[in-house]
Amino acid sequence: MNLTDKARRGSQEAMEALFDMTKNDVAYLCRLLLGDSQASGVAVPRIYRSLWEQVLAGRITTEEDFAQAALVKTAAFCKTVLAKKDSKSFRIPQNRDFVLGMGEGRLSLQGEPWELAVDNLPPLHRFLYVLPVLCGYTQAQLAKLFHTSEETVRLAQVAEAICLKRLFAALSRLLGREISLTQEEFHRALKANRPRAEVPPTVDSAVLHAIRAVCRPIQRRLAKKRKRVALAAGTVVVLACLTGGIVYASVAGDGGEAAESTASVSSAVEESSAAETSSETSAASEESSTLSESSTVSEDTASSETSAVDSEAA
């Protein structure tokens, strides 16, 4: 049984293992695509909440699928966040000239050269240049993500070297010192800094809290199911023993004992049925309470996260 199978059965340890093996890549990709560390901290817990839903629904069945889904979900989620802040973020340039607009407007001046490039690239350029390097996106995948043609994606990638040159020229003028990265150097820097990415403790705690909230009702449901199965098995054993007594009494010709055994069987069945009914009623009541509590926590979390994103957008 792999980690996704265990997670589907409510294993908190399995979910935490899946989170640990992908969290740095997800956080790093969020940081690059959103161009904002604070916004990425809000995005990561929401991305994993969506991933847990896919795991529990059986749409992710292996660790490899989970790792790939984490990157795909991150790209899609970040695209949605930026599009909500500015509906023109991913508009294809007129005449498909991707060199236009570079070095214009207010520029971020803090960070290493590769960070300056990422933070000052327009969102569309950022996605088109980062996703192939870190996630292996093909031109076909990028075209599908942005609802355009592969030829348009190709033109954008051809313009990358010129865009970077223009951007660093503008940054050098503003900083009063020469800074520059070639296209190849930029790609190497993106890959080299990937292992250094870390998830902030607050984000880590938020995801772990969500994992506990997801696993708790599943574990309770399975525990009650095991209890009902054990109760049913015990009832079968009791009935088998009593039935054997009836048969023995009948063979021995003792009518009184047979009648008494029959009455005992009836009484055992009634008691077993009553106990099982009581157990099911209790389980249903507790499950309803747990789901209500989980829903309240989820709504509160989503509300605070949405406020953070809206605040960031403002």
Coordinates of C-alpha atoms in Angstrom, one line a residue:
M1 CA 0.0 0.0 0.0
N2 CA 1.6 3.3 -1.1
L3 CA 1.3 6.7 0.6
T4 CA -1.7 7.8 -1.5
D5 CA -3.6 4.6 -0.6
K6 CA -2.8 5.2 3.1
A7 CA -3.8 8.9 2.9
R8 CA -7.1 7.8 1.4
R9 CA -7.7 5.7 4.4
G10 CA -7.2 8.7 6.7
S11 CA -3.5 8.2 7.6
Q12 CA -2.2 11.5 8.9
E13 CA 1.4 10.2 8.7
A14 CA 1.0 9.4 4.9
M15 CA -0.4 12.9 4.2
E16 CA 2.4 14.5 6.1
A17 CA 4.9 12.4 4.1
L18 CA 3.3 13.5 0.8
F19 CA 3.4 17.1 2.0
D20 CA 7.1 16.9 3.1
M21 CA 8.2 15.4 -0.2
T22 CA 6.6 18.2 -2.4
K23 CA 6.2 21.3 -0.2
N24 CA 9.5 23.0 -1.0
D25 CA 9.0 22.6 -4.8
V26 CA 5.4 23.9 -4.4
A27 CA 6.4 26.9 -2.3
Y28 CA 9.3 27.8 -4.6
L29 CA 7.2 27.6 -7.7
C30 CA 4.5 29.8 -6.0
R31 CA 7.1 32.3 -5.1
L32 CA 8.4 32.5 -8.6
L33 CA 5.0 32.6 -10.4
L34 CA 3.3 35.0 -8.1
G35 CA 6.4 37.2 -7.7
D36 CA 5.5 37.7 -4.0
S37 CA 6.5 35.7 -0.9
Q38 CA 3.5 36.8 1.1
A39 CA 1.1 35.8 -1.6
S40 CA 2.8 32.4 -2.0
G41 CA 2.3 31.8 1.8
V42 CA -1.4 32.2 1.3
A43 CA -1.5 30.0 -1.8
V44 CA 0.3 26.9 -0.5
P45 CA -2.3 25.7 2.1
R46 CA -5.1 26.2 -0.5
I47 CA -3.2 24.2 -3.1
Y48 CA -2.8 21.3 -0.7
R49 CA -6.4 21.4 0.3
S50 CA -7.3 20.8 -3.3
L51 CA -4.7 18.0 -3.6
W52 CA -6.2 16.2 -0.6
E53 CA -9.6 16.3 -2.3
Q54 CA -8.1 14.7 -5.4
V55 CA -6.4 12.0 -3.3
L56 CA -9.6 11.1 -1.3
A57 CA -11.6 11.0 -4.6
G58 CA -9.2 8.5 -6.0
R59 CA -7.9 10.7 -8.8
I60 CA -4.3 10.6 -7.5
T61 CA -3.1 7.0 -6.8
T62 CA 0.7 7.1 -6.7
E63 CA 3.4 9.3 -5.2
E64 CA 4.6 10.1 -8.7
D65 CA 1.1 11.3 -9.7
F66 CA 0.9 13.4 -6.5
A67 CA 4.2 15.1 -7.2
Q68 CA 3.2 15.9 -10.7
A69 CA -0.3 17.0 -9.7
A70 CA 1.3 19.3 -7.1
L71 CA 3.2 21.3 -9.7
V72 CA 0.3 21.4 -12.2
K73 CA -2.1 22.5 -9.5
T74 CA 0.4 25.2 -8.4
A75 CA 0.7 26.6 -11.9
A76 CA -3.1 26.7 -12.4
F77 CA -3.8 28.2 -9.0
C78 CA -1.2 30.9 -9.3
K79 CA -2.6 31.8 -12.8
T80 CA -6.1 32.1 -11.3
V81 CA -4.9 34.3 -8.5
L82 CA -3.0 36.7 -10.8
A83 CA -5.9 36.8 -13.3
K84 CA -8.3 37.8 -10.5
K85 CA -6.0 40.7 -9.5
D86 CA -5.6 41.8 -13.2
S87 CA -7.7 40.3 -16.0
K88 CA -5.1 41.5 -18.5
S89 CA -2.2 39.6 -16.8
F90 CA -2.2 36.9 -19.4
R91 CA -3.3 38.7 -22.5
I92 CA -1.2 37.8 -25.6
P93 CA 0.6 40.9 -26.9
Q94 CA -0.6 42.5 -30.0
N95 CA 1.0 41.0 -33.1
R96 CA 2.5 38.4 -30.7
D97 CA 5.5 40.8 -30.1
F98 CA 6.7 39.6 -26.7
V99 CA 9.5 42.1 -26.5
L100 CA 7.1 45.0 -26.0
G101 CA 6.7 46.5 -22.5
M102 CA 10.0 45.2 -21.0
G103 CA 11.6 47.6 -18.6
E104 CA 8.6 49.9 -18.4
G105 CA 6.7 51.0 -15.3
R106 CA 7.8 50.6 -11.6
L107 CA 10.5 48.0 -11.1
S108 CA 11.5 46.0 -8.1
L109 CA 15.1 46.7 -7.1
Q110 CA 15.7 44.2 -4.3
G111 CA 17.2 40.8 -4.6
E112 CA 19.8 38.8 -6.5
P113 CA 19.9 39.3 -10.3
W114 CA 17.8 36.2 -11.0
E115 CA 15.2 37.4 -8.4
L116 CA 15.1 40.8 -10.1
A117 CA 14.4 39.1 -13.4
V118 CA 11.6 37.0 -12.0
D119 CA 10.0 39.8 -10.0
N120 CA 10.0 42.3 -12.9
L121 CA 8.9 40.0 -15.7
P122 CA 5.3 40.4 -16.7
P123 CA 3.1 37.5 -15.4
L124 CA 2.7 35.9 -18.8
H125 CA 6.5 36.0 -19.6
R126 CA 7.2 34.7 -16.1
F127 CA 5.0 31.6 -16.6
L128 CA 6.3 31.0 -20.1
Y129 CA 10.0 31.1 -19.0
V130 CA 9.8 29.5 -15.6
L131 CA 7.5 26.5 -16.2
P132 CA 9.6 24.8 -18.9
V133 CA 12.7 25.2 -16.8
L134 CA 11.4 23.9 -13.5
C135 CA 8.4 21.7 -14.5
G136 CA 9.3 20.5 -17.9
Y137 CA 6.3 22.1 -19.6
T138 CA 6.2 21.6 -23.3
Q139 CA 5.0 24.2 -25.8
A140 CA 1.8 22.2 -26.2
Q141 CA 1.2 22.3 -22.5
L142 CA 1.8 26.0 -22.3
A143 CA -0.4 26.6 -25.3
K144 CA -3.2 24.7 -23.5
L145 CA -2.7 26.6 -20.2
F146 CA -3.0 30.0 -21.9
H147 CA -5.5 29.0 -24.6
T148 CA -3.2 30.0 -27.5
S149 CA -1.2 28.2 -30.2
E150 CA 2.1 26.5 -30.0
E151 CA 3.5 28.9 -32.5
T152 CA 2.7 31.8 -30.2
V153 CA 4.5 30.0 -27.3
R154 CA 7.5 29.4 -29.5
L155 CA 7.6 33.1 -30.4
A156 CA 7.5 34.1 -26.7
Q157 CA 10.4 31.7 -25.9
V158 CA 12.4 33.0 -28.8
A159 CA 12.1 36.5 -27.4
E160 CA 13.2 35.5 -23.9
A161 CA 16.9 36.4 -24.4
I162 CA 16.0 39.9 -25.8
C163 CA 13.5 40.5 -22.9
L164 CA 16.1 39.7 -20.3
K165 CA 18.7 41.9 -21.9
R166 CA 16.2 44.8 -22.0
L167 CA 15.1 44.2 -18.5
F168 CA 18.7 44.1 -17.0
A169 CA 19.6 47.3 -19.0
A170 CA 16.7 49.1 -17.3
L171 CA 17.6 47.7 -13.9
S172 CA 21.3 48.7 -14.4
R173 CA 20.3 52.3 -15.1
L174 CA 18.1 52.5 -12.0
L175 CA 20.6 50.8 -9.7
G176 CA 23.6 52.7 -11.0
R177 CA 25.6 49.5 -11.5
E178 CA 25.9 46.9 -14.2
I179 CA 23.9 43.7 -13.7
S180 CA 23.2 41.1 -16.3
L181 CA 22.3 37.4 -16.8
T182 CA 22.1 35.6 -20.1
Q183 CA 19.2 33.3 -20.8
E184 CA 21.3 30.2 -19.9
E185 CA 22.6 31.8 -16.7
F186 CA 19.0 32.7 -15.7
H187 CA 17.9 29.1 -16.2
R188 CA 20.8 27.8 -14.2
A189 CA 20.0 30.2 -11.4
L190 CA 16.4 29.1 -11.3
K191 CA 17.4 25.4 -10.9
A192 CA 20.3 26.1 -8.5
N193 CA 18.1 28.0 -6.0
R194 CA 15.4 25.4 -6.0
P195 CA 16.9 23.2 -3.3
R196 CA 17.3 26.3 -1.0
A197 CA 13.6 26.9 -1.0
E198 CA 11.9 26.5 2.4
V199 CA 8.3 26.6 3.6
P200 CA 7.7 29.3 6.3
P201 CA 6.8 27.8 9.7
T202 CA 3.4 29.5 9.6
V203 CA 2.6 27.9 6.3
D204 CA 3.8 24.5 7.5
S205 CA 1.6 24.7 10.5
A206 CA -1.4 25.7 8.5
V207 CA -1.1 22.7 6.2
L208 CA -0.5 20.3 9.0
H209 CA -3.6 21.6 10.8
A210 CA -5.6 21.1 7.6
I211 CA -4.3 17.5 7.4
R212 CA -5.5 16.7 10.9
A213 CA -8.9 18.2 10.1
V214 CA -9.2 16.0 7.0
C215 CA -8.0 12.8 8.6
R216 CA -10.0 13.0 11.9
P217 CA -13.5 12.2 10.5
I218 CA -12.1 9.5 8.2
Q219 CA -10.4 7.7 11.2
R220 CA -13.5 7.9 13.3
R221 CA -15.7 6.5 10.5
L222 CA -13.3 3.6 10.0
A223 CA -13.1 2.9 13.7
K224 CA -16.9 2.8 13.9
K225 CA -17.0 0.5 10.9
R226 CA -14.5 -1.9 12.5
K227 CA -16.6 -1.9 15.7
R228 CA -19.8 -2.8 13.7
V229 CA -17.9 -5.6 11.9
A230 CA -16.6 -7.0 15.2
L231 CA -20.1 -6.8 16.7
A232 CA -21.6 -8.6 13.7
A233 CA -18.9 -11.3 14.0
G234 CA -19.6 -11.8 17.7
T235 CA -23.3 -12.1 17.0
V236 CA -22.6 -14.8 14.4
V237 CA -20.5 -16.8 16.9
V238 CA -23.2 -16.6 19.6
L239 CA -25.9 -17.7 17.2
A240 CA -23.7 -20.6 16.0
C241 CA -23.2 -21.7 19.5
L242 CA -26.9 -21.5 20.5
T243 CA -28.0 -23.2 17.3
G244 CA -25.6 -26.0 18.1
G245 CA -27.3 -26.3 21.5
I246 CA -30.7 -26.5 19.9
V247 CA -29.7 -29.2 17.5
Y248 CA -28.1 -31.2 20.4
A249 CA -31.2 -30.8 22.5
S250 CA -33.5 -31.9 19.6
V251 CA -31.4 -35.0 19.0
A252 CA -31.4 -35.8 22.7
G253 CA -35.2 -35.5 22.6
D254 CA -35.3 -32.9 25.4
G255 CA -38.2 -30.6 24.2
G256 CA -37.9 -28.3 27.2
E257 CA -34.2 -27.6 26.6
A258 CA -34.9 -27.0 22.9
A259 CA -37.6 -24.5 23.6
E260 CA -35.3 -22.7 26.1
S261 CA -32.4 -22.7 23.6
T262 CA -34.8 -21.3 21.0
A263 CA -35.8 -18.5 23.3
S264 CA -32.1 -17.8 24.1
V265 CA -31.4 -17.4 20.4
S266 CA -34.2 -15.0 19.9
S267 CA -33.1 -13.0 22.9
A268 CA -29.5 -12.9 21.7
V269 CA -30.6 -11.7 18.2
E270 CA -32.7 -9.0 19.7
E271 CA -29.9 -7.8 22.0
S272 CA -27.4 -7.8 19.1
S273 CA -29.7 -5.9 16.8
A274 CA -30.4 -3.3 19.5
A275 CA -26.7 -2.9 20.2
E276 CA -25.8 -2.5 16.5
T277 CA -28.6 0.0 16.0
S278 CA -27.4 2.0 19.0
S279 CA -23.9 2.0 17.7
E280 CA -25.0 3.1 14.2
T281 CA -27.1 6.0 15.7
S282 CA -24.2 7.1 17.9
A283 CA -21.8 6.9 14.9
A284 CA -24.1 9.0 12.7
S285 CA -24.5 11.6 15.4
E286 CA -20.8 11.9 16.0
E287 CA -20.0 12.0 12.3
S288 CA -22.5 14.8 11.7
S289 CA -20.9 16.8 14.5
T290 CA -17.4 16.2 13.2
L291 CA -18.3 17.2 9.6
S292 CA -20.0 20.4 11.0
E293 CA -16.9 21.3 12.9
S294 CA -14.6 20.6 10.0
S295 CA -16.8 22.7 7.7
T296 CA -16.6 25.6 10.2
V297 CA -12.8 25.4 10.4
S298 CA -12.5 25.2 6.6
E299 CA -14.8 28.3 6.1
D300 CA -12.8 30.3 8.7
T301 CA -9.5 29.3 7.1
A302 CA -10.8 30.1 3.5
S303 CA -12.1 33.4 4.7
S304 CA -8.8 34.5 6.3
E305 CA -6.9 33.3 3.3
T306 CA -9.2 35.2 0.9
S307 CA -8.8 38.3 2.9
A308 CA -5.1 38.0 2.7
V309 CA -5.2 37.6 -1.1
D310 CA -7.6 40.6 -1.4
S311 CA -5.4 42.7 0.9
E312 CA -2.4 41.8 -1.2
A313 CA -4.2 42.7 -4.4
A314 CA -5.2 46.1 -2.9

